[in-house]
XYZ file of C-alpha atoms in Angstrom:
729
model
C -9.542 48.687 -1.505
C -10.853 50.494 1.725
C -13.723 47.532 2.334
C -11.065 44.742 1.386
C -8.319 46.042 3.669
C -10.990 46.386 6.494
C -11.963 42.778 6.142
C -8.108 41.590 5.968
C -7.331 43.460 9.138
C -9.647 40.959 10.927
C -8.162 37.509 9.340
C -5.296 36.575 6.761
C -7.781 35.597 4.123
C -10.783 37.031 3.018
C -13.446 35.857 0.451
C -15.127 37.125 -2.729
C -18.476 35.966 -3.571
C -18.353 32.197 -4.060
C -15.073 32.032 -2.291
C -16.141 31.293 1.002
C -15.141 27.339 1.351
C -11.678 27.714 0.347
C -11.429 31.066 2.317
C -12.913 29.673 5.787
C -10.189 26.329 5.196
C -7.249 28.169 4.595
C -7.896 31.077 7.158
C -8.461 27.778 9.921
C -5.332 26.311 8.948
C -3.388 29.619 8.842
C -4.994 30.422 12.697
C -3.666 26.863 13.694
C 0.210 28.309 12.719
C 0.124 31.831 13.583
C -1.545 34.843 15.563
C -0.113 37.164 13.291
C -0.879 37.508 9.612
C 2.153 40.184 9.474
C 2.047 41.369 5.648
C 0.363 38.457 4.394
C -3.146 39.414 2.935
C -4.969 36.779 0.935
C -7.991 37.245 -1.419
C -9.679 34.092 -2.305
C -12.392 34.465 -5.174
C -13.865 33.388 -8.023
C -12.685 34.565 -11.151
C -15.610 36.632 -11.976
C -15.593 37.809 -8.233
C -12.371 39.387 -8.359
C -12.699 42.906 -9.713
C -15.518 43.623 -7.194
C -13.905 42.232 -4.323
C -10.459 43.670 -5.114
C -11.820 46.972 -6.512
C -8.579 47.318 -8.304
C -7.459 46.703 -12.087
C -5.999 43.470 -12.575
C -5.352 41.017 -15.472
C -7.858 38.313 -15.653
C -6.213 34.927 -15.811
C -7.342 32.493 -19.160
C -7.880 29.216 -19.690
C -8.120 27.803 -15.859
C -10.784 25.265 -16.451
C -12.434 23.371 -13.639
C -9.496 22.360 -11.843
C -6.747 25.111 -12.563
C -5.772 28.264 -10.399
C -4.243 31.400 -10.583
C -2.169 33.022 -7.960
C -1.469 37.156 -8.564
C 0.122 40.001 -6.457
C -2.195 42.746 -6.674
C -1.555 46.032 -4.562
C -0.304 44.272 -1.957
C -3.080 41.264 -1.826
C -2.217 38.103 -2.772
C -4.969 36.963 -4.796
C -6.095 33.311 -5.346
C -8.640 32.461 -8.174
C -9.972 29.832 -9.967
C -13.568 29.325 -11.971
C -15.153 27.497 -8.632
C -14.449 25.944 -5.213
C -12.604 23.056 -6.289
C -9.925 25.381 -8.023
C -10.192 27.604 -5.299
C -9.234 24.776 -2.545
C -6.390 23.819 -5.061
C -5.050 27.295 -4.890
C -5.296 27.475 -1.093
C -3.481 24.414 -0.638
C -0.468 25.733 -2.740
C -0.718 28.910 -0.350
C -0.300 26.523 2.896
C 2.388 24.523 1.246
C 4.386 27.623 0.748
C 3.492 29.436 3.560
C 6.259 30.216 5.999
C 5.458 30.465 9.599
C 8.581 29.796 11.213
C 9.051 32.915 12.591
C 5.642 33.311 14.336
C 4.574 35.530 11.817
C 3.249 34.544 8.260
C 5.350 35.109 5.005
C 4.666 34.392 1.847
C 6.899 34.678 -0.859
C 5.485 34.934 -4.738
C 8.313 35.247 -7.145
C 5.604 35.911 -9.903
C 2.186 34.862 -11.200
C 1.428 31.125 -10.903
C -0.976 29.301 -13.165
C -1.432 25.637 -12.375
C -3.755 22.827 -13.440
C -3.388 19.153 -12.869
C -1.827 16.648 -15.185
C -3.941 13.582 -14.545
C -8.010 14.184 -14.408
C -8.451 11.245 -11.963
C -6.827 11.834 -8.752
C -8.662 9.882 -5.826
C -7.834 7.929 -2.725
C -10.464 5.163 -1.313
C -12.121 5.153 1.610
C -13.576 1.891 3.660
C -15.725 2.657 6.447
C -15.483 -1.120 7.306
C -13.739 -3.523 10.159
C -10.992 -4.461 7.928
C -9.606 -0.708 7.943
C -6.774 0.094 10.194
C -8.352 3.227 11.430
C -11.367 4.739 9.676
C -13.468 2.163 10.956
C -13.148 4.179 14.298
C -13.543 7.894 12.934
C -16.282 10.131 13.590
C -17.303 12.663 10.657
C -15.337 15.619 12.149
C -12.244 13.535 11.436
C -13.587 12.629 7.941
C -13.938 16.442 7.595
C -10.151 17.310 8.191
C -9.177 14.223 6.408
C -10.686 15.010 3.248
C -9.865 18.760 3.515
C -6.468 17.778 3.343
C -6.724 15.736 0.558
C -8.263 18.570 -1.374
C -5.274 21.088 -0.225
C -2.951 18.544 -1.849
C -4.817 18.155 -5.122
C -7.086 14.942 -4.588
C -10.060 15.266 -7.058
C -12.290 13.392 -4.879
C -12.680 10.299 -2.751
C -13.723 6.791 -3.678
C -16.310 5.229 -0.812
C -16.421 1.343 -0.780
C -20.109 0.594 -0.591
C -21.499 -0.888 2.491
C -22.193 -4.063 0.849
C -18.876 -5.413 0.490
C -17.141 -8.778 1.891
C -17.324 -7.086 5.325
C -19.382 -7.576 8.357
C -22.321 -5.363 8.204
C -20.928 -3.474 11.136
C -17.986 -3.453 13.115
C -16.906 -2.964 17.153
C -15.466 0.220 16.693
C -17.759 2.046 14.560
C -18.944 5.466 16.178
C -21.976 5.364 13.649
C -23.985 3.251 11.668
C -22.121 3.056 8.167
C -24.795 4.513 5.942
C -25.003 7.277 7.924
C -21.303 7.986 7.822
C -20.863 7.436 3.834
C -23.812 9.664 3.569
C -22.009 12.352 5.665
C -18.328 11.897 3.944
C -20.142 12.556 0.600
C -21.402 15.816 1.787
C -18.167 16.941 3.305
C -16.768 15.879 -0.251
C -19.013 17.994 -2.213
C -19.022 21.000 -0.157
C -15.096 21.118 -1.148
C -15.846 20.723 -4.777
C -14.694 17.318 -5.264
C -16.225 14.100 -6.578
C -17.759 11.032 -4.957
C -17.018 7.842 -6.548
C -18.543 4.513 -5.123
C -16.786 1.341 -5.358
C -19.659 -1.409 -5.825
C -18.453 -4.881 -6.062
C -21.074 -7.538 -7.455
C -21.172 -10.436 -4.756
C -24.137 -12.553 -5.662
C -24.384 -15.436 -7.783
C -26.124 -14.178 -10.759
C -26.822 -17.466 -12.248
C -29.644 -17.730 -9.840
C -33.200 -16.832 -11.109
C -33.812 -13.369 -9.537
C -30.430 -12.697 -8.176
C -29.561 -9.489 -10.858
C -32.852 -8.085 -10.001
C -32.152 -8.188 -6.237
C -28.778 -6.861 -6.907
C -30.170 -4.086 -8.964
C -32.493 -3.368 -6.339
C -29.730 -3.297 -3.387
C -28.017 -0.842 -5.712
C -30.681 1.404 -5.748
C -31.031 1.560 -1.991
C -27.295 2.243 -1.761
C -27.794 5.299 -3.960
C -30.653 6.426 -2.118
C -28.346 6.434 0.887
C -26.148 8.665 -0.424
C -26.615 12.303 -1.321
C -23.611 12.558 -3.993
C -22.585 9.812 -6.337
C -20.442 11.403 -9.112
C -18.829 7.866 -10.451
C -19.187 4.113 -10.267
C -16.554 1.884 -9.965
C -17.072 -2.165 -9.971
C -14.586 -4.716 -9.760
C -14.560 -7.906 -11.528
C -13.498 -9.269 -8.289
C -11.220 -8.917 -5.144
C -14.030 -9.143 -3.812
C -16.581 -10.405 -6.648
C -16.776 -13.374 -8.724
C -19.020 -12.710 -12.018
C -18.203 -13.758 -15.210
C -17.733 -10.948 -17.971
C -20.901 -12.125 -19.651
C -23.176 -11.633 -16.552
C -21.204 -9.029 -14.894
C -21.434 -6.507 -17.818
C -25.126 -6.435 -18.578
C -25.551 -6.134 -14.771
C -23.269 -3.214 -14.617
C -24.739 -1.599 -17.537
C -28.657 -1.644 -15.633
C -26.632 0.155 -12.465
C -24.928 2.804 -14.949
C -28.438 3.585 -16.087
C -29.603 3.840 -12.744
C -26.955 5.958 -11.462
C -27.354 8.086 -14.856
C -31.104 8.983 -14.580
C -30.069 10.912 -11.517
C -26.547 12.051 -12.722
C -26.143 11.965 -16.359
C -22.664 12.582 -16.211
C -21.460 10.160 -14.085
C -18.540 8.180 -15.569
C -18.601 4.115 -15.196
C -15.470 2.257 -14.944
C -15.334 -1.769 -14.834
C -12.196 -3.963 -13.763
C -10.462 -7.244 -14.630
C -9.400 -7.880 -11.135
C -9.363 -11.633 -10.160
C -10.295 -13.090 -13.630
C -8.497 -16.083 -14.731
C -6.755 -16.343 -18.543
C -10.219 -17.513 -19.895
C -12.048 -14.807 -17.834
C -9.721 -12.156 -19.604
C -10.363 -13.235 -22.897
C -14.105 -13.116 -22.087
C -13.733 -9.513 -20.680
C -11.898 -8.489 -23.611
C -14.689 -9.819 -25.954
C -17.224 -7.886 -24.135
C -15.020 -4.780 -24.588
C -14.601 -5.464 -28.031
C -18.387 -4.994 -28.243
C -17.584 -1.201 -27.301
C -20.768 -0.911 -24.769
C -21.814 2.832 -24.783
C -22.649 2.742 -21.636
C -19.041 2.364 -20.262
C -16.356 4.844 -19.608
C -13.373 3.171 -18.794
C -11.455 0.299 -17.067
C -9.349 0.721 -13.768
C -6.632 -1.797 -13.182
C -5.776 -3.022 -9.880
C -4.184 -5.612 -7.810
C -4.949 -9.336 -8.641
C -4.938 -8.587 -12.050
C -2.941 -11.075 -14.132
C -2.456 -9.469 -17.441
C 0.145 -6.529 -16.919
C -0.978 -2.582 -17.539
C 0.536 -2.646 -20.919
C -0.997 -5.936 -22.069
C -4.580 -4.339 -21.144
C -3.898 -1.052 -22.797
C -2.988 -2.675 -26.073
C -5.996 -5.370 -25.762
C -8.595 -2.576 -24.838
C -10.393 -0.406 -27.288
C -8.714 3.184 -27.344
C -11.771 4.662 -26.508
C -11.943 3.430 -22.704
C -9.443 5.168 -20.920
C -7.774 3.226 -17.968
C -7.558 4.286 -14.486
C -4.937 2.719 -12.326
C -5.931 1.556 -8.846
C -2.484 1.179 -6.986
C -2.041 -0.431 -3.753
C -0.249 1.910 -1.578
C -0.730 0.160 1.674
C 1.063 -3.053 1.775
C 4.623 -4.133 1.767
C 4.060 -8.080 1.248
C 0.966 -10.274 -0.560
C 0.503 -6.996 -2.460
C 0.658 -5.643 -5.857
C 3.836 -3.814 -5.095
C 6.033 -5.774 -2.704
C 8.948 -4.556 -0.693
C 11.944 -5.902 -3.011
C 13.928 -8.006 -0.912
C 12.460 -7.458 2.406
C 14.329 -9.204 4.994
C 12.280 -11.868 6.834
C 12.904 -10.076 10.241
C 11.000 -7.041 9.096
C 8.313 -9.184 7.629
C 7.330 -11.246 10.640
C 7.517 -8.548 12.807
C 6.038 -5.218 11.113
C 3.974 -7.551 8.549
C 1.711 -6.690 5.568
C 0.524 -3.241 6.745
C 2.988 -1.011 8.624
C 3.437 2.755 8.494
C 5.483 2.469 4.927
C 6.371 5.712 3.474
C 8.645 4.893 0.218
C 9.288 7.906 -1.846
C 11.540 6.520 -4.325
C 9.510 3.233 -5.159
C 6.048 4.960 -5.598
C 7.576 7.647 -7.847
C 9.174 4.984 -9.734
C 5.922 3.074 -9.998
C 4.028 6.329 -10.763
C 6.356 7.334 -13.663
C 6.261 3.728 -14.933
C 2.434 3.227 -15.248
C 1.068 6.419 -15.092
C 1.546 7.324 -18.590
C -0.921 4.870 -20.003
C -3.546 6.106 -17.804
C -5.928 9.089 -17.505
C -5.423 9.067 -13.617
C -5.616 6.756 -10.345
C -7.336 5.876 -7.177
C -4.903 4.835 -4.756
C -6.186 1.642 -2.995
C -5.534 2.337 1.078
C -6.762 0.875 4.535
C -6.360 3.806 6.500
C -3.525 6.270 7.484
C -0.457 3.832 7.873
C 0.132 4.865 3.978
C -0.583 8.706 4.585
C 2.914 10.099 3.057
C 2.172 8.040 -0.223
C -1.357 9.017 -0.423
C -0.447 12.503 -0.390
C 2.746 11.854 -2.643
C 0.481 10.399 -5.251
C -1.958 13.358 -5.009
C 1.121 15.520 -5.828
C 2.440 13.276 -8.737
C -1.026 13.359 -10.422
C -0.973 17.163 -10.355
C 2.765 17.423 -11.371
C 4.339 14.106 -12.873
C 7.640 15.770 -12.386
C 7.061 16.454 -8.532
C 10.778 15.994 -6.640
C 9.895 13.812 -3.776
C 12.565 15.601 -1.775
C 10.875 19.017 -2.163
C 7.608 17.317 -1.660
C 8.732 15.633 1.642
C 9.827 19.323 2.580
C 6.643 20.306 1.974
C 4.776 17.321 3.929
C 7.000 18.355 6.816
C 6.552 21.980 6.423
C 2.720 21.535 6.968
C 1.941 18.508 9.013
C 4.885 18.818 11.446
C 6.518 21.991 11.111
C 10.471 20.810 11.534
C 11.908 21.065 8.288
C 14.248 17.986 9.960
C 11.344 15.918 9.469
C 11.313 15.897 5.837
C 14.622 13.651 5.575
C 12.302 10.910 7.375
C 10.604 9.425 4.819
C 13.502 8.666 2.666
C 15.580 7.627 5.219
C 12.289 4.638 6.754
C 12.528 3.518 3.138
C 16.575 3.026 3.024
C 15.871 1.319 6.534
C 14.481 -1.661 4.804
C 16.993 -2.279 2.213
C 19.449 -4.985 3.085
C 19.715 -6.965 6.385
C 18.699 -4.894 9.438
C 21.445 -6.756 11.444
C 23.876 -4.721 9.504
C 22.159 -1.625 8.449
C 23.381 1.133 10.837
C 21.531 3.776 8.841
C 18.506 2.346 10.949
C 20.167 3.881 14.391
C 20.537 6.798 12.273
C 17.186 7.351 11.005
C 16.127 6.905 14.901
C 18.258 9.643 15.915
C 16.941 11.734 13.389
C 13.330 11.101 14.435
C 14.194 11.784 18.150
C 15.783 15.067 16.798
C 12.771 16.424 15.297
C 10.857 19.114 17.033
C 7.220 19.262 16.071
C 5.537 22.617 15.967
C 2.296 23.492 17.908
C 0.287 22.715 15.257
C 1.706 19.302 14.461
C -0.726 16.366 14.203
C -0.123 12.451 14.551
C 1.997 12.012 11.562
C 5.528 12.632 13.272
C 4.422 9.940 15.838
C 3.820 7.699 12.825
C 7.016 8.283 11.529
C 8.732 7.653 14.797
C 6.938 4.516 15.431
C 8.691 3.161 12.200
C 11.738 4.577 13.281
C 11.525 3.069 16.642
C 10.194 -0.334 15.546
C 12.917 -0.638 12.793
C 15.480 -0.100 15.448
C 13.776 -2.516 17.726
C 13.957 -5.140 14.954
C 17.642 -4.162 14.377
C 18.370 -4.942 17.997
C 16.414 -8.049 18.377
C 17.760 -9.687 15.592
C 21.399 -9.345 16.386
C 20.622 -10.412 19.480
C 18.766 -13.535 18.394
C 21.211 -14.378 16.074
C 24.108 -14.265 18.950
C 21.654 -16.286 21.187
C 20.768 -19.154 18.708
C 24.679 -19.433 17.731
C 25.342 -19.717 21.094
C 22.555 -22.275 22.185
C 23.226 -24.440 19.180
C 27.123 -24.401 20.062
C 26.777 -25.154 23.827
C 28.132 -28.649 25.324
C 24.437 -29.577 26.768
C 20.844 -29.237 26.508
C 20.755 -27.434 29.765
C 23.167 -24.803 28.761
C 21.600 -24.315 25.643
C 18.029 -23.698 27.270
C 19.935 -21.564 29.968
C 21.167 -19.543 26.877
C 17.421 -19.095 24.972
C 15.661 -18.192 28.243
C 18.044 -14.911 28.677
C 16.151 -11.439 28.925
C 16.829 -9.544 25.797
C 18.238 -6.867 28.157
C 17.186 -3.132 29.112
C 18.060 -1.561 25.590
C 15.172 -3.788 23.854
C 12.842 -3.389 26.753
C 13.199 0.594 26.294
C 12.446 0.313 22.731
C 9.267 -1.405 23.345
C 8.015 0.833 25.992
C 8.845 3.567 23.575
C 6.648 2.040 20.784
C 3.736 0.956 23.108
C 3.784 4.364 23.882
C 3.638 5.746 20.624
C 0.756 3.204 19.665
C -1.315 4.619 22.382
C -0.853 8.171 21.260
C -1.653 7.076 17.427
C -4.748 5.456 18.943
C -5.833 8.632 20.767
C -5.067 10.957 18.036
C -5.839 8.898 14.573
C -7.712 5.816 15.974
C -4.457 3.777 14.292
C -5.318 0.119 15.213
C -1.980 -1.107 15.995
C -2.839 -4.197 18.328
C -5.784 -6.496 18.245
C -5.766 -7.188 21.797
C -5.458 -2.920 23.251
C -7.001 -1.403 19.967
C -9.478 -3.697 18.678
C -8.068 -4.227 14.975
C -9.646 -6.942 12.951
C -6.540 -9.011 12.734
C -2.719 -8.992 12.424
C -2.649 -8.300 9.052
C -4.721 -5.247 9.214
C -1.805 -3.221 10.575
C -1.505 -4.515 14.027
C 2.258 -5.150 14.067
C 2.588 -4.094 17.925
C 1.145 -7.539 18.768
C 4.246 -9.161 17.078
C 7.354 -6.322 18.026
C 8.440 -8.923 20.706
C 7.763 -12.252 18.411
C 10.441 -15.039 18.923
C 13.341 -14.418 16.095
C 15.253 -17.713 17.342
C 13.077 -20.463 16.618
C 12.766 -21.623 20.315
C 10.004 -23.837 20.044
C 11.517 -25.750 17.248
C 14.984 -25.632 19.105
C 13.377 -27.076 22.250
C 11.388 -29.988 20.270
C 14.874 -30.752 18.441
C 16.192 -31.315 21.911
C 13.908 -34.486 22.981
C 15.555 -36.018 19.909
C 19.123 -35.393 21.474
C 21.701 -33.339 21.901
C 23.709 -31.567 19.747
C 21.152 -30.709 17.093
C 22.748 -31.177 13.825
C 22.969 -28.160 11.189
C 20.179 -27.942 9.486
C 21.705 -26.241 6.400
C 24.506 -29.088 6.131
C 22.064 -31.827 5.953
C 24.722 -34.220 4.111
C 28.230 -33.667 2.760
C 28.433 -31.451 0.039
C 24.748 -30.399 0.053
C 23.905 -27.439 -1.789
C 21.204 -25.150 0.489
C 18.807 -22.573 -0.163
C 17.032 -20.753 2.239
C 14.326 -19.440 -0.179
C 12.973 -16.017 1.235
C 16.036 -14.908 2.947
C 17.591 -12.506 0.107
C 21.590 -13.355 1.705
C 20.411 -17.260 1.907
C 19.258 -18.182 -1.627
C 22.120 -18.231 -3.877
C 20.657 -20.576 -6.850
C 17.753 -18.431 -6.860
C 17.066 -17.062 -10.499
C 15.674 -13.713 -9.314
C 14.667 -12.240 -12.821
C 14.798 -8.752 -13.694
C 13.783 -6.845 -10.216
C 11.892 -4.302 -9.118
C 12.757 -1.365 -11.327
C 12.317 -3.526 -14.522
C 9.209 -5.409 -12.987
C 7.685 -3.367 -9.857
C 4.573 -5.814 -9.751
C 6.874 -8.790 -9.773
C 4.966 -10.530 -12.761
C 8.432 -12.504 -13.854
C 10.479 -11.300 -10.640
C 10.786 -13.944 -7.501
C 9.477 -12.669 -4.491
C 10.519 -12.997 -1.107
C 7.596 -13.523 1.178
C 6.748 -15.143 4.461
C 4.166 -17.745 5.897
C 1.009 -16.328 7.944
C 2.585 -18.095 11.074
C 5.369 -17.219 13.544
C 8.405 -19.215 15.107
C 6.002 -19.839 18.063
C 3.992 -22.206 16.422
C 6.977 -24.698 15.954
C 8.168 -23.279 12.496
C 12.135 -22.515 12.345
C 12.802 -19.158 10.449
C 14.054 -20.832 7.442
C 10.358 -22.313 6.976
C 8.800 -19.171 7.713
C 10.071 -17.360 4.589
C 9.806 -18.778 1.133
C 10.386 -17.853 -2.671
C 7.821 -17.391 -4.985
C 6.608 -16.179 -8.269
C 3.301 -15.305 -10.097
C 0.798 -16.663 -12.157
C 2.463 -18.813 -14.993
C 5.830 -17.111 -14.341
C 8.017 -20.186 -13.068
C 9.892 -20.118 -9.688
C 13.834 -21.089 -11.168
C 16.574 -22.329 -9.160
C 19.865 -22.686 -11.321
C 22.967 -24.719 -10.186
C 26.372 -24.843 -11.912
C 29.697 -26.609 -11.142
C 27.988 -30.228 -10.515
C 29.967 -33.328 -10.726
C 28.699 -35.161 -13.796
C 29.861 -38.398 -12.451
C 27.419 -38.125 -9.160
C 23.576 -38.767 -8.711
C 21.759 -36.284 -6.820
C 18.649 -36.171 -4.663
C 16.581 -32.852 -3.911
C 15.044 -32.244 -0.866
C 12.397 -29.565 -0.910
C 10.311 -27.696 2.133
C 7.117 -26.720 0.838
C 5.714 -24.213 3.308
C 3.796 -20.724 2.933
C 0.059 -19.173 2.986
C -2.556 -21.446 3.083
C -2.528 -22.565 -0.293
C -2.602 -26.016 -1.402
C -2.590 -25.622 -5.012
C -1.118 -28.734 -7.484
C 2.866 -27.691 -8.341
C 4.730 -29.063 -11.055
C 8.518 -29.424 -10.844
C 10.379 -29.753 -14.345
C 14.159 -30.090 -14.347
C 15.814 -28.537 -17.350
C 12.874 -27.885 -19.201
C 11.710 -31.438 -19.948
C 12.391 -33.877 -17.066
C 9.098 -33.697 -14.868
C 9.945 -34.359 -11.212
C 6.481 -33.533 -9.595
C 3.100 -33.701 -11.269
C 0.369 -32.167 -9.569
C 1.866 -32.064 -6.197
C -0.002 -30.769 -3.574
C 1.058 -29.846 -0.081
C -0.942 -31.979 2.667
C 0.783 -30.121 5.599
C 2.224 -26.773 6.128
C 5.393 -26.929 6.300
C 6.363 -30.267 4.378
C 8.982 -31.670 3.043
C 9.641 -34.068 0.143
C 12.850 -35.718 -0.973
C 13.033 -36.663 -4.914
C 15.464 -38.754 -6.959
C 17.164 -36.614 -9.871
C 18.042 -38.709 -12.949
C 21.235 -38.570 -13.984
C 20.691 -37.124 -17.369
C 19.549 -33.899 -15.372
C 23.116 -33.391 -14.050
C 25.059 -34.656 -17.074
C 26.007 -31.452 -18.229
C 27.141 -30.205 -14.989
C 24.238 -27.890 -14.349
C 20.600 -28.110 -13.520
C 17.632 -25.791 -13.977
C 14.661 -26.404 -11.886
C 11.368 -24.828 -12.546
C 8.084 -24.815 -10.365
C 4.701 -23.978 -12.123
C 1.056 -24.123 -10.906
C -1.620 -24.820 -13.494
C -1.582 -22.386 -16.238
C -3.889 -19.599 -16.818
C -5.095 -19.462 -12.927
C -6.567 -15.820 -11.964
C -6.720 -14.073 -8.426
C -3.722 -13.124 -6.505
C -1.545 -15.044 -8.338
C 0.042 -16.896 -5.185
C 0.389 -20.326 -4.187
C 3.774 -21.572 -5.989
C 6.112 -21.179 -2.352
C 9.127 -23.099 -1.568
C 10.988 -22.380 1.734
C 13.930 -24.630 1.439
C 16.036 -26.672 -1.097
C 18.837 -29.012 -0.507
C 20.576 -30.585 -3.692
C 22.613 -33.338 -2.147
C 25.160 -35.419 -4.178
C 24.844 -39.229 -3.169
C 28.196 -40.615 -1.558
């Protein structure tokens, strides 16, 4: 023990032979937090090296496996042991998450022996060094090293790299180094930690063309040659890509053979993303042949068959890997349920989005059918979600509150920060104008006092808290100004009301938001603005550019003023009209929502509240911007009761939303066709239809919109913004 004690006197952590990588990592992290190790003395060593390093009798742990670790207290020394670097890094992560540094001196409580191993074998996250990313495309290798070390400490089994042949530009304006050079560096960083490097390689060619397959195989060889390590291959069926299964499977078989000539144990996975119904049947037919080169199937966004259906149809020999989208809030695999349009219009598709309750539920629902996951991410906006998935993959019974406490301890250093992720998730429940919890969340964020070692994560959570408070204040004011303007006696008075300044409180929140955005750019290269930070577009996290977007609909109101004053109440289009502002959760009384988020997290049969890729500055009213839709073959339904059996009705519909022009069918009561192959020719577009008397003769009416059956892709495009069911005079 004399030599070990001398080594520990100079540092909190010392390494036995083979434990140097994990020991160095843990030492660096502890040194950031305290100058005094106190009584904390840690040995990090592979299990076979512990006796020599410790020079003390101890009971060797058994059944560690490749990923397990054990922690013991032996003669005043905390021993972290495993079979290799990966397990040792996981053990170091356990120490870091449980280390108390609040007093300025390190303290570690060990109530008994610790023996842990992960529940799921695959626990990856995706790294895209590409212009679409909201942060990584501006990162240097030292930044990636820190990031991947954090992943490892929290239980990741590796990272998945998007190949530099995806549906992106070959280079980007923010790249500090060429993609192939950076990806090779990331692979080296990952392997040094004992983790796996997976390759996401989409097939983008037209393989019906002679020579295209040979060209793709050659391109794949070049990609492999650029990467020092590739431990697994993942090929999506689509998103991006469009190759039918009969051509896709033989192509991937050739690529699998090339990879395994270099790495014989590398697993190869393929996905069904983007396939239509016929493509899915062809996919299942290829799997029924049970090719030996294939390891399994990964299941992600743009997949029309639910995970349970895929598991039932795919041979049991092939494990499923979940590929969950943890980055997005709408137009996504797991939309925020009943998300208010003021949030959607401003914060957009890729905001800072901690969702502890939602993703814990999603994990518990889907993970049991799989052998693990690769979280689909576009940078650091979803940081909390990424680390939560790592811990759930390690222990599915992870409590989200306890996890948030560890996240706050390791990255922020103030226990008050632990309540922020759940509070931010709650901010998005209900109408921002009436949700006073938003103000409480901002007070909580402002009360947090970060430790000296804290990084950019508190600024990210504060940015969201400030943004939510800004949306709340601006929503309240916008509704008041709109109501006052439309009630004004003259158009000139209405214009004066619409021109009012939003006031110092909102100006102060905007200033705070801009300051935090600048700090996040400097610290994490988070691109919260196209104009200021070079984000690729507004949907890629650049919501600072929408923070002051008009919430009233001034352009539309001013356009209507030219036609006369006062402007008629749009919702009361005619006497007795039954109006739905679809997409606004409090104004769609006739919408048939379906089972809801808890039963249907992917919204396969649940109506989704969405918003168009436009703003009120484009001349749209807020009621035209928001819409309801359903996915794939599930109908969008409205139900009316209590109708006058003796009156005739007409239906006015505002079709609006994203840039889809798919043919839509509208049927009443399951058999009366009101529209067949309707295709929108403008966005937005209004049509009025007569309702046959027999449709309402029973006092009720059911409407169902569908798109052509069997389509694949995202499943979206069946989007309706407003409806009026109007009784004839």
